[in-house]
PDB file of C-alpha atoms in Angstrom:
ATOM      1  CA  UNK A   1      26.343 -66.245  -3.163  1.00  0.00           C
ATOM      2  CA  UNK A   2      23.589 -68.594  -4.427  1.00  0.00           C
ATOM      3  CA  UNK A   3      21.505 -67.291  -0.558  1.00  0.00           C
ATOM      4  CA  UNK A   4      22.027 -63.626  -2.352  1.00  0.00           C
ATOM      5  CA  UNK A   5      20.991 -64.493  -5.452  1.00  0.00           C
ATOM      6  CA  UNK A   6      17.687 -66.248  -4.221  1.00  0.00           C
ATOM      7  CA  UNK A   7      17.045 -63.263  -2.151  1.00  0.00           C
ATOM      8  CA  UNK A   8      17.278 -60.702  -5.218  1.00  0.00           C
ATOM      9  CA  UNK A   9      15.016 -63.150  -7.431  1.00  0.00           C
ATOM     10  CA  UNK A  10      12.421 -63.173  -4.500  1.00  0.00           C
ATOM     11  CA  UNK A  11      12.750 -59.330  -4.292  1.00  0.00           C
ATOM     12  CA  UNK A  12      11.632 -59.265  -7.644  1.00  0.00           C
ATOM     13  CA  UNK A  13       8.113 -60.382  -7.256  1.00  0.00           C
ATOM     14  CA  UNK A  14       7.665 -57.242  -4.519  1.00  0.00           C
ATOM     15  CA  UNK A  15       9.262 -54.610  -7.204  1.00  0.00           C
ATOM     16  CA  UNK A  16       6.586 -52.633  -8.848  1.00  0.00           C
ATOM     17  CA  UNK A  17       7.479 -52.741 -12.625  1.00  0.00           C
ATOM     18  CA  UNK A  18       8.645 -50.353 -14.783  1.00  0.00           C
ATOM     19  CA  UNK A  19       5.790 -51.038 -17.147  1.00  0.00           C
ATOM     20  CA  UNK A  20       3.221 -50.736 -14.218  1.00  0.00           C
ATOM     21  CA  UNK A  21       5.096 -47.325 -13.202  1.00  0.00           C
ATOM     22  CA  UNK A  22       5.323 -45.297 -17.042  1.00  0.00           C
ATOM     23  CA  UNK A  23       2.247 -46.825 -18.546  1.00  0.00           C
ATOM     24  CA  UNK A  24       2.312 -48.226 -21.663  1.00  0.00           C
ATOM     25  CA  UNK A  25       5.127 -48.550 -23.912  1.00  0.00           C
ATOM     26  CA  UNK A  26       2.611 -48.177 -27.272  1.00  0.00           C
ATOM     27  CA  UNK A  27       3.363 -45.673 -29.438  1.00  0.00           C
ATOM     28  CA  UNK A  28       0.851 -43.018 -29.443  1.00  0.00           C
ATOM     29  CA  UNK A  29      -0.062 -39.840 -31.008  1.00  0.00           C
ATOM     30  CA  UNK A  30       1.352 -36.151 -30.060  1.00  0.00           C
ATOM     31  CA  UNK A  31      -0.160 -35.186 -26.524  1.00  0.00           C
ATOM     32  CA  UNK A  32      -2.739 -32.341 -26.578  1.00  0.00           C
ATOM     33  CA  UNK A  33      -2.741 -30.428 -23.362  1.00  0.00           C
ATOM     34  CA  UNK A  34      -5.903 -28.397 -22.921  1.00  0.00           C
ATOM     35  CA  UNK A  35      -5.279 -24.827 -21.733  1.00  0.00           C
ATOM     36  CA  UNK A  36      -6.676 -21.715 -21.478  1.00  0.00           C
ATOM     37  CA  UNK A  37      -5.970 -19.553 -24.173  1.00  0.00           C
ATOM     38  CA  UNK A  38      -3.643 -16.688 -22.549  1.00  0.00           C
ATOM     39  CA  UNK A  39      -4.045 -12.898 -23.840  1.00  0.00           C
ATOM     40  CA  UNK A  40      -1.340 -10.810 -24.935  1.00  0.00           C
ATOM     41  CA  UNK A  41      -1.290  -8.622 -21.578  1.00  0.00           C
ATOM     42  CA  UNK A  42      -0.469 -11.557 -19.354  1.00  0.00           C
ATOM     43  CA  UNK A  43       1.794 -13.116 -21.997  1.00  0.00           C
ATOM     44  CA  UNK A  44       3.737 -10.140 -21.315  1.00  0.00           C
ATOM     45  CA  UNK A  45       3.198  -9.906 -17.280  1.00  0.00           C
ATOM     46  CA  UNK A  46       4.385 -13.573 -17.587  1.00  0.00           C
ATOM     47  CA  UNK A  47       7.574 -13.016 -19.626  1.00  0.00           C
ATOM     48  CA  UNK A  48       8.456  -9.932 -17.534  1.00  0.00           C
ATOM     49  CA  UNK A  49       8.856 -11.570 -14.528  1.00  0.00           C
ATOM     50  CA  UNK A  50      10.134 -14.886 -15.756  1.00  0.00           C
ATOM     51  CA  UNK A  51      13.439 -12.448 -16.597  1.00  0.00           C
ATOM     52  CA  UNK A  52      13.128 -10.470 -13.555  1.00  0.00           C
ATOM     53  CA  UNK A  53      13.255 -14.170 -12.023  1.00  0.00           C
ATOM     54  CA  UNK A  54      16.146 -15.314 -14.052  1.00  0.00           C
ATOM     55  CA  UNK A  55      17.784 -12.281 -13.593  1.00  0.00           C
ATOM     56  CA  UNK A  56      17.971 -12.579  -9.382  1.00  0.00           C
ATOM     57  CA  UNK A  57      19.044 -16.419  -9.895  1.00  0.00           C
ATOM     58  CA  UNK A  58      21.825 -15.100 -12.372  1.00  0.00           C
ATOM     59  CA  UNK A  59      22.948 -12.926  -9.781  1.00  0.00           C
ATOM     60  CA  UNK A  60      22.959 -15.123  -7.140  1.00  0.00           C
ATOM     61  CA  UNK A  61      25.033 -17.558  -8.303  1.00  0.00           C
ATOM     62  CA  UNK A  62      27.595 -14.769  -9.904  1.00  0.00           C
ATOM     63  CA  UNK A  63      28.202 -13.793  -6.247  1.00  0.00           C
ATOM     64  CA  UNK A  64      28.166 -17.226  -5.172  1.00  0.00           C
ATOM     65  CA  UNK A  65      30.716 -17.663  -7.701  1.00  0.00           C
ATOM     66  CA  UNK A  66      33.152 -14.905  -6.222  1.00  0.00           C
ATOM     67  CA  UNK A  67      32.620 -15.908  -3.094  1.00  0.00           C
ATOM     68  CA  UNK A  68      34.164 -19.468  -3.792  1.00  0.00           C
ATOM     69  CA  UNK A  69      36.816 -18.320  -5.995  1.00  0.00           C
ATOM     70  CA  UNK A  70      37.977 -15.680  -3.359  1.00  0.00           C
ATOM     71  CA  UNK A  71      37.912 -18.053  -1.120  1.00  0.00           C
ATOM     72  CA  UNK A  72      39.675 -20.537  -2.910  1.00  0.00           C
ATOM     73  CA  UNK A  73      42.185 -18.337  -4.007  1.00  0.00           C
ATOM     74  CA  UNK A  74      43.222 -16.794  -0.217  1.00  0.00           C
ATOM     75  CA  UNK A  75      43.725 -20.641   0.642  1.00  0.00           C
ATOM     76  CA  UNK A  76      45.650 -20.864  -2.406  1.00  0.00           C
ATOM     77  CA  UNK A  77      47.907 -17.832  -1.485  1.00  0.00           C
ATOM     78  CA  UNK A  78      47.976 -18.529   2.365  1.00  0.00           C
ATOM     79  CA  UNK A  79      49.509 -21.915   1.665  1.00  0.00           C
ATOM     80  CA  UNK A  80      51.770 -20.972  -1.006  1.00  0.00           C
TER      81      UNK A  80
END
């Protein structure tokens, strides 16, 4: 246990921190992301197929929904 132990604490040195990884942990003011300003137009070509997106993932897992739950529900009967 102490080999283990000795191990882990020379591990340590070879760990990138969590400090080096995120940053800094300073508190800072709101972040400002820079962007083009979008017009109305492709507002609306963007929301359109963000639901026409949403909608075909909605579907998908509906019928991959039924699918399981048929499933499970002939092995249900079949062994009942």
């Amino acid at each position: 246990m102490i080999t283990s132990l000795k191990n882990n604490r020379n591990l340590l040195s070879k760990r990138k921190s969590l400090k080096d990884s995120m940053g800094s942990f300073e508190k800072r003011g709101p972040v400002i992301f820079k962007t083009k300003n979008a017009s109305p137009v492709v507002l609306k070509r963007l929301r359109t197929r963000l639901k026409e997106e949403n909608r075909r993932v909605n579907i998908k897992q509906i019928v991959a929904l039924s699918l399981f739950l048929i499933l499970l529900v002939s092995v249900f009967y079949y062994y009942l």
